[in-house]
XYZ file of C-alpha atoms in Angstrom:
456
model
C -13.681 -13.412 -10.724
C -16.150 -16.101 -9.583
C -16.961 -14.093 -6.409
C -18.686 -17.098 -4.611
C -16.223 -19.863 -5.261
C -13.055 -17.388 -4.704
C -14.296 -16.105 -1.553
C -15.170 -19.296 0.010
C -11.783 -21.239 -0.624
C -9.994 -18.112 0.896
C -12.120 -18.127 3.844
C -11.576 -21.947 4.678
C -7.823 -21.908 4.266
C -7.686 -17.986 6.202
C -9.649 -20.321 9.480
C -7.145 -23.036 8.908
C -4.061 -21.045 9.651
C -6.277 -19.193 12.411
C -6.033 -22.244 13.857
C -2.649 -22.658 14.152
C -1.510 -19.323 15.076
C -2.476 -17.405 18.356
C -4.506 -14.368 17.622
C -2.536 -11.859 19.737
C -1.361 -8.580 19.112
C 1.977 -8.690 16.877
C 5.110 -7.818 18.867
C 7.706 -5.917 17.180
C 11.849 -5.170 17.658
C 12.235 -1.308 17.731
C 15.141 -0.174 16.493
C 15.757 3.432 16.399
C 18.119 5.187 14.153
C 19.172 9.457 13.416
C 17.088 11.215 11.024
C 15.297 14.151 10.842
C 12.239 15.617 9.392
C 11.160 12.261 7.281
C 8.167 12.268 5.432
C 8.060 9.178 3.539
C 9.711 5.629 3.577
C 9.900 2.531 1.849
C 11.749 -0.290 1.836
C 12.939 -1.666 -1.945
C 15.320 -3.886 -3.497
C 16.876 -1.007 -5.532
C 20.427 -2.633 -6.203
C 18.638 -6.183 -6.949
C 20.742 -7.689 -4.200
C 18.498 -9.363 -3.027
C 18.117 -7.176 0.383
C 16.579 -4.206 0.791
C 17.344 -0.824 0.855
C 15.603 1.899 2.778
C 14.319 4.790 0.793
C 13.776 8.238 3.257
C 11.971 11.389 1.736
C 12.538 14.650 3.311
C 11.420 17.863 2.321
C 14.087 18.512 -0.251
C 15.879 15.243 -0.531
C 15.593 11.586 -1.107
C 18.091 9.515 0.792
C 18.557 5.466 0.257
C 20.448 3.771 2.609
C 21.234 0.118 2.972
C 20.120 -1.959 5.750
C 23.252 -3.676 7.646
C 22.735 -7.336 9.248
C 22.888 -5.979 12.671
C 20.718 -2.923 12.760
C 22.380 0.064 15.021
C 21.841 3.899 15.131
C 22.421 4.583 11.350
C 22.541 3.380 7.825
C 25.833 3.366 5.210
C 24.346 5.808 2.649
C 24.127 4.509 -0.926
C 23.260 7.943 -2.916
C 20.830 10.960 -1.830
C 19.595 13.277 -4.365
C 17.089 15.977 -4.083
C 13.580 15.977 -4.901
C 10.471 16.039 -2.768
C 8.816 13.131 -4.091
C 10.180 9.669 -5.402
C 8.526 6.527 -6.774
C 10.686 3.662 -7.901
C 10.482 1.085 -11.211
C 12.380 0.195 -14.205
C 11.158 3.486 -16.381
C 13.864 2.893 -19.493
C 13.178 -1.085 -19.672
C 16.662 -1.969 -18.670
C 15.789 -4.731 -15.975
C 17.107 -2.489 -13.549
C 15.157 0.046 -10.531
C 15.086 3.204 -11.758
C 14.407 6.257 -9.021
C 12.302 8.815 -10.157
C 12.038 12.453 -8.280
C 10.973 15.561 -9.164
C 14.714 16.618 -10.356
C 13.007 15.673 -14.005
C 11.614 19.367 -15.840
C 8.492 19.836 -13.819
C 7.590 23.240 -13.626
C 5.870 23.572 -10.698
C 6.460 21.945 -6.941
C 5.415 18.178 -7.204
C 3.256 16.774 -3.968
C 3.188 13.352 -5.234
C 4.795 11.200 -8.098
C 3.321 7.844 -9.457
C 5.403 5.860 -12.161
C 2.454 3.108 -13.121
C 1.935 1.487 -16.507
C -1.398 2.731 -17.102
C -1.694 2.539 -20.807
C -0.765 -0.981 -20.756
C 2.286 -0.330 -23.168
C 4.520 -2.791 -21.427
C 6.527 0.833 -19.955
C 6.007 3.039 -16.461
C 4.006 5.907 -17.176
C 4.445 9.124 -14.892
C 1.851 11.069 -12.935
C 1.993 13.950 -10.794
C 0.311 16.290 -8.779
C 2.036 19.309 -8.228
C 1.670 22.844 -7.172
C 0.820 25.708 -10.226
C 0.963 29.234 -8.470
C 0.314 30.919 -11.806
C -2.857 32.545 -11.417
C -3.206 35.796 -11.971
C -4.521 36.151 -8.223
C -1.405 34.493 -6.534
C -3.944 31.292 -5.288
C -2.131 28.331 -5.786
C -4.195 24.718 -7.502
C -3.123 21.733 -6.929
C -2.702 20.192 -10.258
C -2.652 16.231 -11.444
C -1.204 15.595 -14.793
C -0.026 12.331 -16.866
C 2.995 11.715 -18.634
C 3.236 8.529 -21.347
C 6.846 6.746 -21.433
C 7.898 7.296 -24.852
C 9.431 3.892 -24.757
C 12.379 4.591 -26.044
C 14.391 3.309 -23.811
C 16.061 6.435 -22.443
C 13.471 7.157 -19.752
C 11.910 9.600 -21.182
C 8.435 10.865 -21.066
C 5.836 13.494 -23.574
C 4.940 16.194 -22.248
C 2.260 16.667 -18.907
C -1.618 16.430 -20.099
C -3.660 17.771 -17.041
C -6.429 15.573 -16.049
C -8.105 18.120 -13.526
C -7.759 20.642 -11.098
C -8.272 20.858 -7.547
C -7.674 23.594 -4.576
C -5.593 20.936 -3.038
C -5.102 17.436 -3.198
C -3.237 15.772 -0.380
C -3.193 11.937 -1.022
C -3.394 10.345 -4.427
C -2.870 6.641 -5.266
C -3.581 4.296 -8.538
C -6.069 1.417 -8.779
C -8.153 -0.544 -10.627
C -11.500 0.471 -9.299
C -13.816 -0.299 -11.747
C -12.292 -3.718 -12.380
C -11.748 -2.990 -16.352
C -7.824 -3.707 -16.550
C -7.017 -0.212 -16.291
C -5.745 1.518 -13.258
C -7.143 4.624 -12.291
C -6.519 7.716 -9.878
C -8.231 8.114 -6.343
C -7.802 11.366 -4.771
C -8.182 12.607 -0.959
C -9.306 16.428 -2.587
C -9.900 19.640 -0.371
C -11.738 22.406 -1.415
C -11.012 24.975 1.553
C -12.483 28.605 2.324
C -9.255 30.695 3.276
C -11.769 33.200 5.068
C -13.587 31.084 7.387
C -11.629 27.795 7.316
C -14.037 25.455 6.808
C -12.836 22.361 4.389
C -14.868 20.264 1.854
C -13.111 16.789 1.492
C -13.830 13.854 -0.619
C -12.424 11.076 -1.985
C -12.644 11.447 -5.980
C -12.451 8.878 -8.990
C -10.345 9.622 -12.126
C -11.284 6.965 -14.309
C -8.393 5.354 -17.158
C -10.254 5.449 -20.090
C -7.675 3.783 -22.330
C -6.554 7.077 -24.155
C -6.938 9.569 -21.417
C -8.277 9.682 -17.770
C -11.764 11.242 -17.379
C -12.171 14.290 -14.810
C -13.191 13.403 -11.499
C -16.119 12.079 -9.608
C -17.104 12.278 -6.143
C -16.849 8.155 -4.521
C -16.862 9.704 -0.784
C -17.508 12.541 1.351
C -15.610 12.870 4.364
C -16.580 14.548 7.668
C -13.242 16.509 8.201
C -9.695 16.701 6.624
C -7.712 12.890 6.087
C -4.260 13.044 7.492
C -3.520 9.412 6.304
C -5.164 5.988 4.603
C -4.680 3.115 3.320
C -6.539 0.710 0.919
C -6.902 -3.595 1.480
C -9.560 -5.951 0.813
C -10.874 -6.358 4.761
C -13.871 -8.349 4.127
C -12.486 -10.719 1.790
C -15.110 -10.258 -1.365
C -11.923 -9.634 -3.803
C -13.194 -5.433 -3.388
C -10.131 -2.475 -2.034
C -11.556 -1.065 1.006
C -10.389 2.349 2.264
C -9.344 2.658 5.907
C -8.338 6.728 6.931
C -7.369 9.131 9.938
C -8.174 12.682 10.012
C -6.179 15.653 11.504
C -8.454 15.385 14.775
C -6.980 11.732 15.192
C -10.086 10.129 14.014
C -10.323 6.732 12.569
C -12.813 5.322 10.027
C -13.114 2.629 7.391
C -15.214 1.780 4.578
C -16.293 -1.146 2.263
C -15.899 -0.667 -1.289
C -19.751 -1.925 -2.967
C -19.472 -5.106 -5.227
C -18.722 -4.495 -8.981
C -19.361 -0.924 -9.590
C -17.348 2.517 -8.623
C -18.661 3.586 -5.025
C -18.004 3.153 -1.652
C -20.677 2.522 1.190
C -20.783 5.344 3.920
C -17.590 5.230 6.653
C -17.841 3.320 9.732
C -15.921 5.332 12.549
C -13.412 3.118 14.680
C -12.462 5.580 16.994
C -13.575 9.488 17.328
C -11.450 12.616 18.158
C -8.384 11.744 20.065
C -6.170 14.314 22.142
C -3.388 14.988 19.635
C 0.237 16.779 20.415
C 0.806 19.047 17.286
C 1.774 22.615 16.261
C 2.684 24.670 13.348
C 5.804 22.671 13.138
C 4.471 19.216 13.406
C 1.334 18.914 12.740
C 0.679 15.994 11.638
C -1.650 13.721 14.102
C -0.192 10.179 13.175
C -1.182 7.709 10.401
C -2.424 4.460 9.749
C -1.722 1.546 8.043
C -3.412 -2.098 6.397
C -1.521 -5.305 6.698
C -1.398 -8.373 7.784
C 0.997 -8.440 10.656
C -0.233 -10.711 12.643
C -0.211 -13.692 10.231
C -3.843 -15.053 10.036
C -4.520 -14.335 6.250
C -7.076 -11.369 6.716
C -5.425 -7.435 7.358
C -5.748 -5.681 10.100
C -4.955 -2.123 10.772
C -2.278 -0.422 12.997
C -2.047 3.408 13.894
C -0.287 5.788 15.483
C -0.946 8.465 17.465
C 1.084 12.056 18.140
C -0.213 11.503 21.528
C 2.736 11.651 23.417
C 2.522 8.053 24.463
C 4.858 5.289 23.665
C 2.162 3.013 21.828
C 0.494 1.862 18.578
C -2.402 0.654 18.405
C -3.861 -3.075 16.937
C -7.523 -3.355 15.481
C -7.613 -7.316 14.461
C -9.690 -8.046 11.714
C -12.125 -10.125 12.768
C -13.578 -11.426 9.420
C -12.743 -15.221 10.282
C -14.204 -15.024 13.043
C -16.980 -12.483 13.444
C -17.282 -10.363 16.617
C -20.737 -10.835 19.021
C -20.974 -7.169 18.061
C -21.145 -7.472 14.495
C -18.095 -5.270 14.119
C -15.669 -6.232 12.209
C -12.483 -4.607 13.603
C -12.173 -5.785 17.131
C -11.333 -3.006 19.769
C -8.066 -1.005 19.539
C -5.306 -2.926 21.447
C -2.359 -0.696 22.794
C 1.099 -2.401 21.859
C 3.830 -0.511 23.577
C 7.573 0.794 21.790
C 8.791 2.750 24.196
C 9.452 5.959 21.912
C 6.997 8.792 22.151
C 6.061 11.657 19.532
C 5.210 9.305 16.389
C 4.293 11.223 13.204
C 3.975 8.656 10.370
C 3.894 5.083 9.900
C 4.816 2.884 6.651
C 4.576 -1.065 6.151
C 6.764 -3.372 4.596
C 8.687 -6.327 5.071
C 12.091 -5.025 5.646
C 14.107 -7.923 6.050
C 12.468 -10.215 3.445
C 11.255 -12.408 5.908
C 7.918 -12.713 4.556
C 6.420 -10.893 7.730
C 5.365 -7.660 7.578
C 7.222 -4.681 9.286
C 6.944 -1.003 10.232
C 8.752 2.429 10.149
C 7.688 4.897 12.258
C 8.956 8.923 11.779
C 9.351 10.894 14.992
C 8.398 14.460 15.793
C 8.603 17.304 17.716
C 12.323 17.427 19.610
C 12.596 14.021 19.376
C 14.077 13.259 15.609
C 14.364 9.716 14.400
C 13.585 6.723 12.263
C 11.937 4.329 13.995
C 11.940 0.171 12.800
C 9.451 -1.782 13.592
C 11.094 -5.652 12.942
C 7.882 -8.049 13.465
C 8.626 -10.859 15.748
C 6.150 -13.379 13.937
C 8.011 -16.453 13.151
C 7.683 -16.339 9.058
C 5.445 -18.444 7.432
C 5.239 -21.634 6.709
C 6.543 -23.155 3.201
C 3.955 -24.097 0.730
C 4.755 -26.107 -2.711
C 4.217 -23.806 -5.846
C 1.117 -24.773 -7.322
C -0.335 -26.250 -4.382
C -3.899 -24.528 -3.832
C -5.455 -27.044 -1.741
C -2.798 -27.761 1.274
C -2.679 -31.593 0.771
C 0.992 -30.917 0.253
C 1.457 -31.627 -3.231
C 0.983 -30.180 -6.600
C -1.029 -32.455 -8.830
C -3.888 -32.071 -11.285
C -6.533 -31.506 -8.835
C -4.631 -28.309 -7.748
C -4.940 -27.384 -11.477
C -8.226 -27.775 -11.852
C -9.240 -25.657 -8.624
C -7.072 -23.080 -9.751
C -8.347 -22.839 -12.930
C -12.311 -22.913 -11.885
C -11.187 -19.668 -10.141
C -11.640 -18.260 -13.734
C -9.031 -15.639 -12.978
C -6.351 -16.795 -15.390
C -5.332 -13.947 -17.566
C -8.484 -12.239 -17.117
C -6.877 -8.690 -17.455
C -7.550 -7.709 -13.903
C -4.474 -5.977 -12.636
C -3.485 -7.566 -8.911
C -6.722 -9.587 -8.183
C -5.207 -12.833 -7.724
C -3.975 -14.795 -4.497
C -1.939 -18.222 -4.570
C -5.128 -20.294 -4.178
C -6.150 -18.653 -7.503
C -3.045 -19.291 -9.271
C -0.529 -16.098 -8.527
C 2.743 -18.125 -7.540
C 5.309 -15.796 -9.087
C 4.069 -12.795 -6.550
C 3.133 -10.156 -9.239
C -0.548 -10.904 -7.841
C -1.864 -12.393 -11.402
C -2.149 -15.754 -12.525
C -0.844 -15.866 -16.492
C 1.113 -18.455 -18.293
C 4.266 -17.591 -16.192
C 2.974 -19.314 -13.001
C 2.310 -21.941 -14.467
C 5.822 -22.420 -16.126
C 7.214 -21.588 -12.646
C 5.139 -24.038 -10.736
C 6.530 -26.458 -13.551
C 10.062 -25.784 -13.816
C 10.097 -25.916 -9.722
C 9.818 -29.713 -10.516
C 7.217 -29.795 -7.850
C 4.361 -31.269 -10.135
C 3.347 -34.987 -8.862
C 1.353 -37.044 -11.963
C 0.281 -39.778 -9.581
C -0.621 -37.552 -6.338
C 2.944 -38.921 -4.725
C 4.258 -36.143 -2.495
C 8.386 -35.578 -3.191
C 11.044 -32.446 -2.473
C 9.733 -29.397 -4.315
C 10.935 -25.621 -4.336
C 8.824 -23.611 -1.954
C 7.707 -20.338 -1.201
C 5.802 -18.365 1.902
C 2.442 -18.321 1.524
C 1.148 -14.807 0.159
């Protein structure tokens, strides 16, 4: 990526729509519905109907209900199955969403499943981290292992090659963090003391070596245990920075440095909070990274097991930098009117390019909350259009292409300005036959009807 010339077209058209929009806090629909003891949602296309489909984890069991047109107090099940962790993709190359769980001959208690393609076969590859309780001494590890897709079209996979072992690990996720094409694992590990209680916990870097994944490296030490995080570019320099809550209710974030493996030390958005949890429930809340408010930079939204019927809002301020030099603004309260929040998830639910939230109850008080964001959705934009005049002609081509990010082999680093119009977040030959066959492209600079799309 040309890091000058990438950042500085973002930033111009970011102020532009700033301009238009008010920079409140978002408003949201609640819509609560009967569940209980949720752990994980996400919203997917599964039946490729072009709506989407809630996915629900519980302890034991995976549930995926469809969403009606008029949302009331439940959802018309479509299949549940058990398993205490899911991931969804096409895994036997059959076009269609494939669920994956932890049904499939695991032998020990899978945490968390990941179905990526990270030996760039063209096929989802499988990894895990999962419970081994083997030792001779009865201490349980918390173990991540790969799995390669043997491509065979039946879904199946070899067998699990460990890539290291930890005492726990409670959050692991796949990126590309050194920018190589490759994605690798960061992990939230905790190294405990069961006699005194005290916790070592860092974030750690498995790095995709083509062949295998290398054994991890300390990117971040954090002050106390992470209950939840989430990872966006916030500053705009084309780098994932990490935003996370501990199991006190504090809330930090942190760049990611420029072009090599590391992360620069936290900055704390709020301390300590006054948390409602016990042995039951104890999680504290969670957080989130998205941009709900519709000004082309992410904010962040948490909540808190406070007892209170509110999230909270920190706007990103990046557009339009804070006196203080911060650049979250201060938390705003939004109220929902339902009290005892566990989790939080973000997604747009009802494909209306605006991003929304689900919000898992606790305590006595057992439900799915839905979050439907009352932004209007944004506004159309011709495919291939990258510098707003409305039409797509050669000058958009040859802005896009001084981006230098066409088929560079970065996984996910493009935006539309810099030539991702299909939405898989690169820009390769197939945006450019989309752009073409939209019939959208103008020779002599005359704007005319062309297929659109939101902005992204």
């Amino acid at each position: 990526m040309q890091r000058g010339q990438a950042t500085a077209r973002r930033r111009h058209r970011f102020e532009f729509l700033e301009s238009r929009l008010a920079l409140t806090a978002p408003t949201f629909d609640v819509h609560t519905l009967g569940a209980y003891g949720i752990r994980n949602v996400a919203f997917v296309d599964f039946d490729g109907d072009g709506r989407n489909e809630i996915i629900q984890q519980t302890d034991d069991r995976v549930i995926i209900s469809r969403v009606p047109e008029v949302l009331g107090t439940s959802l018309p099940l479509v299949r549940t199955t058990y398993g205490s962790a899911f991931d969804v993709g096409d895994i036997d190359g059959d076009g269609q969403l494939d669920l994956a769980t932890n049904r499939s001959p695991i032998p020990t208690s899978v945490k968390i499943l990941l179905l990526r393609d990270f030996d760039q076969d063209g096929d989802l590859d499988l990894v895990t981290a999962h419970e081994d309780c083997s030792a001779a001494d009865e201490v349980c590890s918390s173990v991540v292992a790969t799995q390669a897709n043997l491509g065979n079209g039946d879904g199946q996979f070899a067998r699990p090659v460990n890539i290291d072992i930890f005492s726990d690990v409670s959050h692991l996720v796949a990126q590309d963090l050194d920018s190589d094409g490759l994605l690798d694992l960061l992990a939230v590990r905790d190294e405990c003391d069961l006699m005194d209680g005290s916790c070592d916990v860092s974030l750690v870097w498995m790095k995709n070596a083509g062949d295998h994944f290398q054994r991890s490296a300390v990117l971040l030490d954090f002050p106390w245990q992470v209950a939840s995080l989430s990872f966006a570019d916030f500053d705009l320099d084309g780098e994932r920075d990490i935003v996370m809550m501990s199991m006190g209710g504090a809330l930090a974030w942190a760049r990611k440095a420029a072009d090599i493996p590391a992360y620069e030390p936290a900055v704390t958005l709020r301390a300590k909070e006054t948390i409602v949890t016990d042995r039951y429930y104890p999680s504290p809340g969670g957080v989130v990274a998205g941009d709900f408010d519709g000004d082309g930079d992410v904010d962040i939204i948490d909540v808190l097991n406070d007892g209170t019927s509110q999230i909270g809002w920190f706007e990103n301020t990046v557009n339009d930098p804070s006196p203080t030099g911060q650049l979250f603004a201060p938390r705003q309260a939004i109220s929902i009117g339902t009290r005892y929040h566990d989790r939080i998830f973000a997604g747009d639910l009802n494909n209306d390019g605006t991003l929304d939230l689900a919000i898992t109850a606790s305590r006595n008080s057992n439900g799915l909350h839905l979050l439907i964001n009352t932004l209007s959705p944004p506004p159309a934009h011709v495919i291939g259009d990258v510098n707003g005049d409305g039409v797509f002609d050669s000058s958009d081509l040859v802005l896009v292409f001084a981006a230098g990010e066409f088929e560079d082999n970065r996984i996910g680093n493009s935006s539309f300005d810099e030539g991702d119009w299909n939405g898989d977040g690169d820009f390769t030959t197939s945006d450019l036959v989309a752009a073409f066959q939209s019939g959208g492209y103008t020779a002599d600079g005359e704007a005319r009807d062309a297929i659109t799309q939101p902005i992204r």
